[in-house]
Amino acid sequence: DAKTTQPPSMDCAEGRAANLPCNHSTISGNEYVYWYRQIHSQGPQYIIHGLKNNETNEMASLIITEDRKSSTLILPHATLRDTAVYYCIVTQSQGGSEKLVFGKGTKLTVNP
Amino acid sequence: DGGITQSPKYLFRKEGQNVTLSCEQNLNHDAMYWYRQDPGQGLRLIYYSQIVNDFQKGDIAEGYSVSREKKESFPLTVTSAQKNPTAFYLCASSIERTAWGGYTFGSGTRLTVV
């Protein structure tokens, strides 16, 4: 099971900011939060990651709370092409080996 | 352009037949992975390989086999022992296994067993 909790779905109007929340209350001090997204019937695409400071790149911003138990991915001006499933991921150790675990994510629908 | 290519995009097979899915990358990545995705679900790891001639089982390896004879190629065979093979299969690669933000995925193969 994933170490993160996300709402199953969200809607956003085109041109508005999309704020996607994620809870990761059991995150360890040296674990990063990663965000990927998957457009229908394609492979996931890396968006952004962070440890404790807020991060921004050309795709999105990542806001991580001071206690690191939750974060928010922000798409500042959502377009119809941003409709996708967004995965918030914290790596997991299993059998001594770390791995990425993709949960069910949040299905974001951007409406015209 | 560098990338990862999966073929074919759609595959139909009769029950009881083995089938091999192709995955090729020209990114010079050492690590490669196979994931399975069922409708409305997340991705589950089938197998991964960190280096040529080495691979490890993931969470759902039963009924699947892989090989890694070349750095660029990581084919997946879905055998007749896989009880429910119909799914969307995704191949990925990364420069190393722990490059968690650097996974590059192919566009997937949708396998339907009839």
PDB file of C-alpha atoms in Angstrom:
ATOM      1  CA  ASP A   1       0.000   0.000   0.000  1.00  0.00           C
ATOM      2  CA  ALA A   2       1.073   3.565  -0.672  1.00  0.00           C
ATOM      3  CA  LYS A   3       2.317   5.721   2.207  1.00  0.00           C
ATOM      4  CA  THR A   4       0.269   8.647   0.921  1.00  0.00           C
ATOM      5  CA  THR A   5      -3.423   9.572   0.922  1.00  0.00           C
ATOM      6  CA  GLN A   6      -5.002  11.595  -1.873  1.00  0.00           C
ATOM      7  CA  PRO A   7      -8.607  12.475  -2.764  1.00  0.00           C
ATOM      8  CA  PRO A   8      -9.822  10.203  -5.571  1.00  0.00           C
ATOM      9  CA  SER A   9     -10.966  13.056  -7.805  1.00  0.00           C
ATOM     10  CA  MET A  10     -10.998  16.832  -8.209  1.00  0.00           C
ATOM     11  CA  ASP A  11     -12.326  19.335 -10.708  1.00  0.00           C
ATOM     12  CA  CYS A  12     -10.818  22.649 -11.771  1.00  0.00           C
ATOM     13  CA  ALA A  13     -11.840  25.377 -14.198  1.00  0.00           C
ATOM     14  CA  GLU A  14      -9.522  26.074 -17.090  1.00  0.00           C
ATOM     15  CA  GLY A  15      -7.182  28.980 -16.337  1.00  0.00           C
ATOM     16  CA  ARG A  16      -7.592  28.668 -12.591  1.00  0.00           C
ATOM     17  CA  ALA A  17      -5.073  27.208 -10.160  1.00  0.00           C
ATOM     18  CA  ALA A  18      -5.402  23.513  -9.370  1.00  0.00           C
ATOM     19  CA  ASN A  19      -4.369  22.616  -5.810  1.00  0.00           C
ATOM     20  CA  LEU A  20      -3.905  18.899  -5.255  1.00  0.00           C
ATOM     21  CA  PRO A  21      -3.469  17.810  -1.627  1.00  0.00           C
ATOM     22  CA  CYS A  22      -1.558  14.833  -0.302  1.00  0.00           C
ATOM     23  CA  ASN A  23      -1.178  13.451   3.216  1.00  0.00           C
ATOM     24  CA  HIS A  24       1.985  11.580   4.175  1.00  0.00           C
ATOM     25  CA  SER A  25       1.879  11.560   7.954  1.00  0.00           C
ATOM     26  CA  THR A  26       4.394   8.706   8.338  1.00  0.00           C
ATOM     27  CA  ILE A  27       7.105  10.239   6.182  1.00  0.00           C
ATOM     28  CA  SER A  28      10.643   9.863   7.523  1.00  0.00           C
ATOM     29  CA  GLY A  29      13.095  12.723   7.906  1.00  0.00           C
ATOM     30  CA  ASN A  30      15.150  11.860   4.839  1.00  0.00           C
ATOM     31  CA  GLU A  31      12.324  10.864   2.504  1.00  0.00           C
ATOM     32  CA  TYR A  32      11.337  13.039  -0.417  1.00  0.00           C
ATOM     33  CA  VAL A  33       7.847  13.614  -1.784  1.00  0.00           C
ATOM     34  CA  TYR A  34       7.539  12.979  -5.536  1.00  0.00           C
ATOM     35  CA  TRP A  35       4.735  13.883  -7.895  1.00  0.00           C
ATOM     36  CA  TYR A  36       4.051  12.145 -11.187  1.00  0.00           C
ATOM     37  CA  ARG A  37       1.051  12.418 -13.467  1.00  0.00           C
ATOM     38  CA  GLN A  38      -0.494  10.009 -15.950  1.00  0.00           C
ATOM     39  CA  ILE A  39      -2.539  11.164 -18.893  1.00  0.00           C
ATOM     40  CA  HIS A  40      -5.031   8.552 -20.015  1.00  0.00           C
ATOM     41  CA  SER A  41      -3.448   5.465 -21.584  1.00  0.00           C
ATOM     42  CA  GLN A  42       0.074   6.857 -21.380  1.00  0.00           C
ATOM     43  CA  GLY A  43       2.984   6.264 -19.015  1.00  0.00           C
ATOM     44  CA  PRO A  44       3.411   8.450 -15.924  1.00  0.00           C
ATOM     45  CA  GLN A  45       5.461  11.636 -16.243  1.00  0.00           C
ATOM     46  CA  TYR A  46       7.622  13.136 -13.505  1.00  0.00           C
ATOM     47  CA  ILE A  47       6.485  16.588 -12.313  1.00  0.00           C
ATOM     48  CA  ILE A  48       8.409  17.711  -9.250  1.00  0.00           C
ATOM     49  CA  HIS A  49       9.828  16.562  -5.919  1.00  0.00           C
ATOM     50  CA  GLY A  50      10.833  18.096  -2.594  1.00  0.00           C
ATOM     51  CA  LEU A  51      12.176  17.370   0.868  1.00  0.00           C
ATOM     52  CA  LYS A  52      11.078  20.243   3.120  1.00  0.00           C
ATOM     53  CA  ASN A  53      11.454  23.485   1.214  1.00  0.00           C
ATOM     54  CA  ASN A  54       8.882  24.625  -1.292  1.00  0.00           C
ATOM     55  CA  GLU A  55       9.859  23.890  -4.869  1.00  0.00           C
ATOM     56  CA  THR A  56       8.875  25.371  -8.230  1.00  0.00           C
ATOM     57  CA  ASN A  57       9.647  24.406 -11.792  1.00  0.00           C
ATOM     58  CA  GLU A  58       8.158  25.095 -15.196  1.00  0.00           C
ATOM     59  CA  MET A  59       5.337  22.623 -14.603  1.00  0.00           C
ATOM     60  CA  ALA A  60       4.213  23.197 -11.036  1.00  0.00           C
ATOM     61  CA  SER A  61       4.899  24.288  -7.476  1.00  0.00           C
ATOM     62  CA  LEU A  62       5.155  22.022  -4.456  1.00  0.00           C
ATOM     63  CA  ILE A  63       4.268  23.308  -1.006  1.00  0.00           C
ATOM     64  CA  ILE A  64       5.291  21.093   1.915  1.00  0.00           C
ATOM     65  CA  THR A  65       4.029  21.820   5.420  1.00  0.00           C
ATOM     66  CA  GLU A  66       6.546  22.547   8.143  1.00  0.00           C
ATOM     67  CA  ASP A  67       5.846  19.226   9.878  1.00  0.00           C
ATOM     68  CA  ARG A  68       6.155  17.494   6.468  1.00  0.00           C
ATOM     69  CA  LYS A  69       2.989  15.499   7.058  1.00  0.00           C
ATOM     70  CA  SER A  70       1.253  16.903   4.020  1.00  0.00           C
ATOM     71  CA  SER A  71       1.927  18.707   0.770  1.00  0.00           C
ATOM     72  CA  THR A  72       0.084  20.432  -2.061  1.00  0.00           C
ATOM     73  CA  LEU A  73       0.875  20.353  -5.746  1.00  0.00           C
ATOM     74  CA  ILE A  74      -0.132  23.570  -7.468  1.00  0.00           C
ATOM     75  CA  LEU A  75      -0.730  23.920 -11.183  1.00  0.00           C
ATOM     76  CA  PRO A  76      -0.951  27.722 -11.397  1.00  0.00           C
ATOM     77  CA  HIS A  77      -2.995  28.044 -14.601  1.00  0.00           C
ATOM     78  CA  ALA A  78      -4.610  24.717 -15.394  1.00  0.00           C
ATOM     79  CA  THR A  79      -5.277  23.846 -19.025  1.00  0.00           C
ATOM     80  CA  LEU A  80      -7.383  21.083 -20.552  1.00  0.00           C
ATOM     81  CA  ARG A  81      -4.132  19.182 -21.212  1.00  0.00           C
ATOM     82  CA  ASP A  82      -3.556  18.981 -17.450  1.00  0.00           C
ATOM     83  CA  THR A  83      -6.462  16.545 -17.113  1.00  0.00           C
ATOM     84  CA  ALA A  84      -4.743  13.440 -15.728  1.00  0.00           C
ATOM     85  CA  VAL A  85      -4.258  11.230 -12.687  1.00  0.00           C
ATOM     86  CA  TYR A  86      -1.762  12.806 -10.287  1.00  0.00           C
ATOM     87  CA  TYR A  87       0.295  10.565  -8.021  1.00  0.00           C
ATOM     88  CA  CYS A  88       1.899  11.728  -4.789  1.00  0.00           C
ATOM     89  CA  ILE A  89       4.640   9.272  -3.844  1.00  0.00           C
ATOM     90  CA  VAL A  90       6.971   8.657  -0.920  1.00  0.00           C
ATOM     91  CA  THR A  91       9.439   5.830  -1.426  1.00  0.00           C
ATOM     92  CA  GLN A  92       8.900   2.670   0.576  1.00  0.00           C
ATOM     93  CA  SER A  93      11.331   0.139   1.928  1.00  0.00           C
ATOM     94  CA  GLN A  94      10.360  -3.465   1.493  1.00  0.00           C
ATOM     95  CA  GLY A  95      12.642  -6.420   1.970  1.00  0.00           C
ATOM     96  CA  GLY A  96      15.555  -4.034   2.381  1.00  0.00           C
ATOM     97  CA  SER A  97      14.910  -2.473  -1.003  1.00  0.00           C
ATOM     98  CA  GLU A  98      13.373   0.920  -1.579  1.00  0.00           C
ATOM     99  CA  LYS A  99      10.894   1.427  -4.372  1.00  0.00           C
ATOM    100  CA  LEU A 100       8.384   3.856  -5.815  1.00  0.00           C
ATOM    101  CA  VAL A 101       4.787   2.841  -5.079  1.00  0.00           C
ATOM    102  CA  PHE A 102       2.096   4.374  -7.257  1.00  0.00           C
ATOM    103  CA  GLY A 103      -1.238   4.421  -5.397  1.00  0.00           C
ATOM    104  CA  LYS A 104      -4.548   5.284  -7.044  1.00  0.00           C
ATOM    105  CA  GLY A 105      -3.755   9.020  -7.199  1.00  0.00           C
ATOM    106  CA  THR A 106      -6.136  11.933  -7.787  1.00  0.00           C
ATOM    107  CA  LYS A 107      -8.006  12.157 -11.054  1.00  0.00           C
ATOM    108  CA  LEU A 108      -7.967  15.848 -11.952  1.00  0.00           C
ATOM    109  CA  THR A 109     -10.481  17.014 -14.533  1.00  0.00           C
ATOM    110  CA  VAL A 110      -9.951  20.497 -15.967  1.00  0.00           C
ATOM    111  CA  ASN A 111     -13.211  21.859 -17.326  1.00  0.00           C
ATOM    112  CA  PRO A 112     -13.567  24.492 -20.061  1.00  0.00           C
TER     113      PRO A 112
ATOM    114  CA  ASP B   1      15.669  11.946 -29.400  1.00  0.00           C
ATOM    115  CA  GLY B   2      16.210   9.712 -26.415  1.00  0.00           C
ATOM    116  CA  GLY B   3      13.312   7.750 -25.089  1.00  0.00           C
ATOM    117  CA  ILE B   4      11.755   4.448 -24.205  1.00  0.00           C
ATOM    118  CA  THR B   5       9.736   2.488 -26.723  1.00  0.00           C
ATOM    119  CA  GLN B   6       7.187  -0.206 -26.029  1.00  0.00           C
ATOM    120  CA  SER B   7       5.693  -2.353 -28.713  1.00  0.00           C
ATOM    121  CA  PRO B   8       3.129  -3.235 -29.729  1.00  0.00           C
ATOM    122  CA  LYS B   9       0.641  -0.686 -28.360  1.00  0.00           C
ATOM    123  CA  TYR B  10      -2.214  -3.213 -28.440  1.00  0.00           C
ATOM    124  CA  LEU B  11      -1.850  -6.985 -28.226  1.00  0.00           C
ATOM    125  CA  PHE B  12      -4.449  -9.713 -28.369  1.00  0.00           C
ATOM    126  CA  ARG B  13      -3.693 -13.306 -27.439  1.00  0.00           C
ATOM    127  CA  LYS B  14      -5.595 -16.482 -26.845  1.00  0.00           C
ATOM    128  CA  GLU B  15      -5.770 -17.905 -23.362  1.00  0.00           C
ATOM    129  CA  GLY B  16      -2.928 -20.314 -22.634  1.00  0.00           C
ATOM    130  CA  GLN B  17      -0.442 -18.704 -25.001  1.00  0.00           C
ATOM    131  CA  ASN B  18       2.775 -17.065 -23.883  1.00  0.00           C
ATOM    132  CA  VAL B  19       3.336 -13.541 -25.153  1.00  0.00           C
ATOM    133  CA  THR B  20       6.395 -11.261 -25.069  1.00  0.00           C
ATOM    134  CA  LEU B  21       6.186  -7.495 -24.692  1.00  0.00           C
ATOM    135  CA  SER B  22       9.067  -5.420 -25.996  1.00  0.00           C
ATOM    136  CA  CYS B  23      10.767  -2.531 -24.188  1.00  0.00           C
ATOM    137  CA  GLU B  24      13.739  -0.659 -25.648  1.00  0.00           C
ATOM    138  CA  GLN B  25      15.474   2.477 -24.334  1.00  0.00           C
ATOM    139  CA  ASN B  26      18.238   4.650 -25.764  1.00  0.00           C
ATOM    140  CA  LEU B  27      18.711   6.792 -22.659  1.00  0.00           C
ATOM    141  CA  ASN B  28      21.761   4.849 -21.483  1.00  0.00           C
ATOM    142  CA  HIS B  29      19.870   4.053 -18.276  1.00  0.00           C
ATOM    143  CA  ASP B  30      21.110   1.184 -16.125  1.00  0.00           C
ATOM    144  CA  ALA B  31      17.814   0.390 -14.397  1.00  0.00           C
ATOM    145  CA  MET B  32      14.644  -0.833 -16.078  1.00  0.00           C
ATOM    146  CA  TYR B  33      11.236  -1.828 -14.732  1.00  0.00           C
ATOM    147  CA  TRP B  34       7.965  -3.457 -15.666  1.00  0.00           C
ATOM    148  CA  TYR B  35       4.698  -2.353 -14.085  1.00  0.00           C
ATOM    149  CA  ARG B  36       1.161  -3.617 -14.478  1.00  0.00           C
ATOM    150  CA  GLN B  37      -1.887  -1.357 -14.255  1.00  0.00           C
ATOM    151  CA  ASP B  38      -5.493  -2.515 -13.963  1.00  0.00           C
ATOM    152  CA  PRO B  39      -8.451  -0.179 -14.587  1.00  0.00           C
ATOM    153  CA  GLY B  40      -8.775   2.506 -11.897  1.00  0.00           C
ATOM    154  CA  GLN B  41      -5.771   1.194 -10.024  1.00  0.00           C
ATOM    155  CA  GLY B  42      -2.234   2.321  -9.386  1.00  0.00           C
ATOM    156  CA  LEU B  43       0.861   0.684 -10.846  1.00  0.00           C
ATOM    157  CA  ARG B  44       2.216  -2.576  -9.445  1.00  0.00           C
ATOM    158  CA  LEU B  45       5.832  -3.588  -9.918  1.00  0.00           C
ATOM    159  CA  ILE B  46       6.391  -6.899 -11.729  1.00  0.00           C
ATOM    160  CA  TYR B  47      10.160  -7.069 -12.210  1.00  0.00           C
ATOM    161  CA  TYR B  48      13.099  -4.708 -12.221  1.00  0.00           C
ATOM    162  CA  SER B  49      16.677  -4.843 -13.372  1.00  0.00           C
ATOM    163  CA  GLN B  50      19.489  -2.675 -12.066  1.00  0.00           C
ATOM    164  CA  ILE B  51      22.148  -3.873 -14.482  1.00  0.00           C
ATOM    165  CA  VAL B  52      22.638  -6.171 -17.456  1.00  0.00           C
ATOM    166  CA  ASN B  53      22.211  -9.885 -16.707  1.00  0.00           C
ATOM    167  CA  ASP B  54      20.574  -9.163 -13.357  1.00  0.00           C
ATOM    168  CA  PHE B  55      16.922  -8.742 -12.408  1.00  0.00           C
ATOM    169  CA  GLN B  56      14.758  -8.937  -9.307  1.00  0.00           C
ATOM    170  CA  LYS B  57      11.155  -9.871  -8.641  1.00  0.00           C
ATOM    171  CA  GLY B  58       8.734  -7.113  -7.772  1.00  0.00           C
ATOM    172  CA  ASP B  59       5.416  -7.456  -5.969  1.00  0.00           C
ATOM    173  CA  ILE B  60       3.550  -9.522  -8.566  1.00  0.00           C
ATOM    174  CA  ALA B  61       6.183 -11.559 -10.453  1.00  0.00           C
ATOM    175  CA  GLU B  62       4.239 -14.845 -10.562  1.00  0.00           C
ATOM    176  CA  GLY B  63       3.353 -15.811 -14.106  1.00  0.00           C
ATOM    177  CA  TYR B  64       5.877 -13.426 -15.654  1.00  0.00           C
ATOM    178  CA  SER B  65       9.490 -13.740 -16.790  1.00  0.00           C
ATOM    179  CA  VAL B  66      12.096 -11.249 -17.983  1.00  0.00           C
ATOM    180  CA  SER B  67      15.598 -11.122 -19.402  1.00  0.00           C
ATOM    181  CA  ARG B  68      18.225  -8.387 -19.547  1.00  0.00           C
ATOM    182  CA  GLU B  69      20.833  -9.461 -22.080  1.00  0.00           C
ATOM    183  CA  LYS B  70      21.437  -5.936 -23.320  1.00  0.00           C
ATOM    184  CA  LYS B  71      21.397  -2.608 -21.510  1.00  0.00           C
ATOM    185  CA  GLU B  72      18.869  -1.213 -23.971  1.00  0.00           C
ATOM    186  CA  SER B  73      16.327  -4.025 -23.824  1.00  0.00           C
ATOM    187  CA  PHE B  74      14.138  -5.538 -21.097  1.00  0.00           C
ATOM    188  CA  PRO B  75      11.467  -7.808 -22.626  1.00  0.00           C
ATOM    189  CA  LEU B  76       8.619  -9.167 -20.499  1.00  0.00           C
ATOM    190  CA  THR B  77       7.032 -12.559 -21.166  1.00  0.00           C
ATOM    191  CA  VAL B  78       3.531 -13.117 -19.885  1.00  0.00           C
ATOM    192  CA  THR B  79       3.234 -16.867 -19.472  1.00  0.00           C
ATOM    193  CA  SER B  80       0.199 -19.115 -19.415  1.00  0.00           C
ATOM    194  CA  ALA B  81       0.691 -19.374 -15.644  1.00  0.00           C
ATOM    195  CA  GLN B  82      -0.473 -15.771 -15.213  1.00  0.00           C
ATOM    196  CA  LYS B  83      -4.112 -16.218 -14.206  1.00  0.00           C
ATOM    197  CA  ASN B  84      -5.404 -12.794 -15.211  1.00  0.00           C
ATOM    198  CA  PRO B  85      -3.051 -11.315 -17.816  1.00  0.00           C
ATOM    199  CA  THR B  86      -5.394  -8.747 -19.365  1.00  0.00           C
ATOM    200  CA  ALA B  87      -3.982  -5.369 -18.269  1.00  0.00           C
ATOM    201  CA  PHE B  88      -2.021  -2.275 -19.274  1.00  0.00           C
ATOM    202  CA  TYR B  89       1.737  -2.926 -19.065  1.00  0.00           C
ATOM    203  CA  LEU B  90       4.217  -0.113 -18.572  1.00  0.00           C
ATOM    204  CA  CYS B  91       7.978  -0.241 -18.942  1.00  0.00           C
ATOM    205  CA  ALA B  92      10.221   2.366 -17.344  1.00  0.00           C
ATOM    206  CA  SER B  93      13.893   3.147 -16.985  1.00  0.00           C
ATOM    207  CA  SER B  94      16.068   5.327 -14.786  1.00  0.00           C
ATOM    208  CA  ILE B  95      19.745   6.122 -14.587  1.00  0.00           C
ATOM    209  CA  GLU B  96      19.819   4.123 -11.356  1.00  0.00           C
ATOM    210  CA  ARG B  97      17.156   2.476  -9.228  1.00  0.00           C
ATOM    211  CA  THR B  98      17.126   5.175  -6.558  1.00  0.00           C
ATOM    212  CA  ALA B  99      16.737   8.072  -9.006  1.00  0.00           C
ATOM    213  CA  TRP B 100      13.153   8.366  -7.858  1.00  0.00           C
ATOM    214  CA  GLY B 101      12.444  11.592  -9.729  1.00  0.00           C
ATOM    215  CA  GLY B 102      13.999  10.353 -12.922  1.00  0.00           C
ATOM    216  CA  TYR B 103      11.833   7.478 -14.042  1.00  0.00           C
ATOM    217  CA  THR B 104      11.008   7.624 -17.754  1.00  0.00           C
ATOM    218  CA  PHE B 105       8.009   5.588 -18.828  1.00  0.00           C
ATOM    219  CA  GLY B 106       7.065   4.143 -22.163  1.00  0.00           C
ATOM    220  CA  SER B 107       3.597   4.633 -23.614  1.00  0.00           C
ATOM    221  CA  GLY B 108       2.468   1.178 -22.585  1.00  0.00           C
ATOM    222  CA  THR B 109       1.136  -2.022 -24.124  1.00  0.00           C
ATOM    223  CA  ARG B 110      -2.483  -2.961 -23.612  1.00  0.00           C
ATOM    224  CA  LEU B 111      -2.735  -6.751 -23.521  1.00  0.00           C
ATOM    225  CA  THR B 112      -6.074  -8.456 -23.954  1.00  0.00           C
ATOM    226  CA  VAL B 113      -6.389 -12.201 -23.541  1.00  0.00           C
ATOM    227  CA  VAL B 114      -9.469 -13.759 -25.085  1.00  0.00           C
TER     228      VAL B 114
END
